Coordinates of C-alpha atoms in Angstrom, one line a residue:
M25 CA 9.5 40.6 1.2
N26 CA 7.4 38.2 -0.8
E27 CA 9.5 36.6 -3.6
E28 CA 7.0 37.7 -6.2
Q29 CA 6.9 41.3 -5.0
P30 CA 9.0 43.7 -7.1
A31 CA 11.9 45.4 -5.5
E32 CA 11.5 49.2 -5.1
T33 CA 14.5 49.9 -7.4
D34 CA 13.9 47.2 -10.1
K35 CA 14.1 48.5 -13.7
Y36 CA 11.6 47.0 -16.1
V37 CA 11.6 46.3 -19.8
L38 CA 8.8 45.4 -22.2
P39 CA 9.8 42.3 -24.3
L40 CA 8.6 42.0 -27.8
V41 CA 9.4 39.0 -30.1
V42 CA 9.1 39.2 -33.9
R43 CA 8.6 36.1 -35.9
L44 CA 11.4 35.9 -38.5
E45 CA 11.2 32.7 -40.6
R46 CA 14.1 32.2 -43.0
T47 CA 11.9 31.7 -46.0
A48 CA 9.2 34.3 -45.3
P49 CA 10.5 37.3 -43.4
P50 CA 8.0 40.1 -42.8
A51 CA 8.2 43.5 -44.5
R52 CA 9.9 46.1 -42.4
T53 CA 7.0 48.5 -42.3
A54 CA 4.6 45.7 -41.4
A55 CA 6.8 44.7 -38.6
L56 CA 7.0 48.2 -37.2
E57 CA 3.3 48.8 -37.4
T58 CA 2.5 45.4 -35.8
A59 CA 4.9 46.1 -33.0
A60 CA 3.2 49.4 -32.3
R61 CA -0.2 47.8 -32.3
A62 CA 1.0 45.1 -30.0
V63 CA 2.1 47.7 -27.4
L64 CA -1.2 49.4 -27.7
T65 CA -3.1 46.1 -27.3
L66 CA -1.2 45.3 -24.1
L67 CA -1.8 48.8 -22.7
G68 CA -5.6 48.5 -23.4
D69 CA -5.9 44.9 -22.2
P70 CA -8.1 44.4 -19.0
R71 CA -5.1 42.6 -17.4
T72 CA -3.4 46.0 -17.6
T73 CA -6.2 48.5 -17.2
R74 CA -8.0 46.9 -14.3
T75 CA -6.4 47.6 -10.9
D76 CA -6.8 44.0 -10.0
G77 CA -5.4 42.8 -13.4
A78 CA -2.6 40.4 -13.5
W79 CA -0.3 42.8 -15.4
H80 CA -1.5 46.1 -13.8
E81 CA 1.3 46.5 -11.2
R82 CA 4.1 45.5 -13.5
V83 CA 3.0 47.9 -16.2
R84 CA 2.6 50.7 -13.6
L85 CA 6.2 50.2 -12.4
W86 CA 7.5 49.9 -15.9
E87 CA 5.8 53.2 -16.9
E88 CA 7.1 54.9 -13.7
R89 CA 10.7 53.7 -14.2
G90 CA 11.1 54.2 -18.0
I91 CA 9.3 52.6 -20.9
R92 CA 12.2 50.6 -22.2
K93 CA 11.4 48.1 -24.9
V94 CA 13.6 45.3 -26.3
V95 CA 12.7 43.4 -29.5
R96 CA 14.1 39.9 -30.0
R97 CA 13.6 37.5 -32.9
A98 CA 12.4 33.9 -33.1
R99 CA 11.7 31.3 -35.8
G100 CA 10.4 27.7 -35.9
A101 CA 10.7 26.0 -32.5
E102 CA 11.9 29.2 -30.8
W103 CA 8.7 30.9 -31.8
R104 CA 6.6 28.0 -30.5
R105 CA 8.5 27.9 -27.2
V106 CA 7.5 31.4 -26.3
Q107 CA 3.8 31.0 -27.0
P108 CA 2.9 29.5 -23.6
L109 CA 4.4 32.5 -21.8
E110 CA 1.7 35.0 -20.9
G111 CA 1.4 37.6 -23.6
I112 CA -0.4 38.6 -26.8
T113 CA 0.4 37.8 -30.4
L114 CA -0.6 40.2 -33.1
G115 CA -0.5 39.9 -36.9
G116 CA -0.2 37.1 -39.3
E117 CA -3.0 35.0 -40.8
A118 CA -3.2 32.8 -37.8
G119 CA -4.6 35.8 -35.8
E120 CA -4.2 37.0 -32.3
D121 CA -2.8 34.7 -29.7
A122 CA -2.0 32.0 -32.3
G123 CA 1.5 30.6 -33.0
D124 CA 1.1 27.9 -35.6
A125 CA 3.2 28.0 -38.7
E126 CA 0.3 27.0 -41.0
G127 CA -0.9 29.9 -43.1
F128 CA 2.1 32.1 -42.2
E129 CA 3.2 33.7 -45.5
N130 CA 5.4 36.9 -45.3
A131 CA 3.1 38.5 -42.7
A132 CA 4.4 40.3 -39.6
Q133 CA 3.7 38.5 -36.3
V134 CA 4.8 40.1 -33.0
R135 CA 4.2 38.7 -29.5
V136 CA 4.3 41.2 -26.7
F137 CA 4.8 40.2 -23.1
P138 CA 4.1 42.0 -19.8
P139 CA 7.1 43.9 -18.4
V140 CA 9.9 41.9 -16.8
P141 CA 12.7 43.0 -14.5
L142 CA 15.7 44.2 -16.6
D143 CA 17.8 41.4 -15.1
G144 CA 15.1 38.8 -14.8
W145 CA 14.1 37.8 -18.3
P146 CA 12.4 34.4 -18.6
H147 CA 14.8 31.8 -20.0
E148 CA 12.7 31.2 -23.1
L149 CA 13.0 34.9 -24.0
A150 CA 16.6 35.5 -22.7
R151 CA 18.0 32.9 -25.1
L152 CA 16.6 34.7 -28.2
Q153 CA 18.8 36.9 -30.4
V154 CA 18.4 40.6 -29.9
S155 CA 20.9 42.4 -32.2
G156 CA 21.1 42.7 -35.9
T157 CA 17.5 42.1 -36.8
E158 CA 17.3 43.5 -40.4
L159 CA 14.2 43.7 -42.6
S160 CA 13.3 45.5 -45.8
D161 CA 10.2 46.5 -47.7
P162 CA 9.9 44.6 -51.0
A163 CA 8.0 47.7 -52.3
P164 CA 7.3 51.2 -51.0
P165 CA 4.4 51.0 -48.5
P166 CA 1.2 52.6 -49.8
P167 CA 0.0 56.0 -48.6
P168 CA -1.9 55.7 -45.3
A169 CA -5.6 56.0 -45.5
A170 CA -7.1 59.4 -44.7
G171 CA -7.5 59.9 -41.0
T172 CA -4.9 57.3 -40.0
P173 CA -2.7 58.2 -36.9
L174 CA 0.9 58.5 -38.1
L175 CA 4.2 57.7 -36.4
W176 CA 6.9 59.6 -38.3
L177 CA 10.4 58.3 -38.1
H178 CA 13.5 60.5 -38.1
P179 CA 14.4 60.5 -41.8
E180 CA 18.2 60.5 -41.3
L181 CA 18.6 57.9 -38.5
R182 CA 19.7 54.4 -39.5
M183 CA 18.4 51.8 -37.1
S184 CA 18.0 48.0 -37.2
A185 CA 14.5 46.7 -37.6
G186 CA 14.4 45.7 -34.0
K187 CA 15.4 49.1 -32.8
A188 CA 12.9 50.8 -35.1
M189 CA 10.2 48.5 -33.9
A190 CA 10.9 49.6 -30.3
Q191 CA 10.8 53.2 -31.4
A192 CA 7.4 52.7 -33.1
G193 CA 6.2 51.1 -29.9
H194 CA 7.3 54.2 -27.9
G195 CA 5.5 56.5 -30.3
A196 CA 2.3 54.5 -30.1
Q197 CA 2.5 54.6 -26.3
L198 CA 3.0 58.4 -26.3
A199 CA -0.1 58.7 -28.5
W200 CA -2.1 56.5 -26.1
W201 CA -1.0 58.6 -23.2
D202 CA -2.1 61.8 -25.0
L203 CA -5.7 60.6 -25.5
T204 CA -8.8 60.8 -23.4
A205 CA -10.4 57.6 -22.1
A206 CA -13.1 57.9 -24.7
D207 CA -10.6 58.4 -27.6
R208 CA -8.6 55.4 -26.3
A209 CA -11.7 53.2 -26.3
A210 CA -12.6 54.3 -29.9
W211 CA -9.1 53.7 -31.2
Q212 CA -9.1 50.3 -29.5
E213 CA -12.5 49.3 -30.9
A214 CA -11.3 50.2 -34.4
G215 CA -8.3 47.8 -34.0
F216 CA -5.7 50.5 -33.4
P217 CA -5.3 51.7 -37.0
L218 CA -1.9 53.5 -37.5
A219 CA 0.9 53.9 -40.0
V220 CA 4.7 54.2 -39.6
R221 CA 6.5 56.1 -42.2
P222 CA 9.8 58.0 -42.4
A223 CA 9.4 61.8 -42.4
R224 CA 9.6 63.2 -46.0
D225 CA 12.8 65.2 -45.4
A226 CA 14.7 67.2 -42.8
A227 CA 12.4 70.2 -43.1
H228 CA 9.3 68.0 -42.6
W229 CA 11.0 66.5 -39.5
R230 CA 11.8 69.9 -38.0
E231 CA 8.2 70.9 -38.5
L232 CA 7.0 67.8 -36.7
V233 CA 9.3 68.1 -33.8
G234 CA 8.5 71.8 -33.4
S235 CA 4.7 71.3 -33.6
G236 CA 4.1 70.5 -29.9
R237 CA 3.0 66.9 -30.8
P238 CA 4.3 64.0 -28.8
V239 CA 7.9 63.1 -29.7
V240 CA 9.9 60.1 -28.7
E241 CA 13.3 61.0 -27.1
D242 CA 15.5 58.0 -27.2
A243 CA 17.9 57.5 -24.2
G244 CA 20.7 56.3 -26.4
F245 CA 21.3 53.0 -24.7
T246 CA 21.8 51.1 -28.1
E247 CA 22.6 51.9 -31.7
I248 CA 21.9 55.6 -31.8
A249 CA 22.8 58.8 -29.9
P250 CA 20.2 60.3 -27.5
G251 CA 17.7 62.4 -29.3
P252 CA 14.3 62.5 -31.0
T253 CA 13.4 59.5 -33.1
V254 CA 9.6 59.4 -33.7
A255 CA 6.9 62.2 -33.9
V256 CA 3.2 61.5 -33.5
E257 CA 0.7 63.0 -35.9
W258 CA -2.8 62.3 -34.7
H259 CA -5.6 62.3 -37.3
W260 CA -8.2 60.1 -35.5
P261 CA -11.5 61.9 -35.0
R262 CA -11.6 63.5 -31.5

């Protein structure tokens, strides 16, 4: 077998890295929303969607074998070291695919990488911290604009920011899968507008879960017990 050819039983994981500078950490909601958009951007990238794309086969295998996502954090030199690895950076004033510190002021930046084997992380990513990423919102996030696709978080679950970012990414991916090709293209052209918010209360959450909309069911590998974590509410014109 070719050394670059994936084994039939390999499990894959989608790595995401959030930039977490000591003096300017991102707001929690901004980080969750940026992670969700990063996942969508990778799913809609020609390197994924084209059958001859560089990421197509890895994404296909990852989707077939479980869409596990792991969020790690980086700052300073750590963040700069991961920029040469193939991937996409979203958010921050530096813009997509930029990793400079200049102009970075309390904005969320997330770099998403194509799936890697669960036991085959690149060294630059494997060395980064994964647990205990905590963020907060300095003020309550504003109400989403009318028509914005919503990812509702379970209101009673307590998750680290990294875990919640992964869950938001799952929710965005389920929304993507639920759309027609035309709807996907329209969402992508608009820049993947979305909002992540906690459900208002237990009654609202039960209504969401029972509505037939896409719901993320976490496998319970880390932090929380298996069960529903995110419900998708789609408002984009269809």
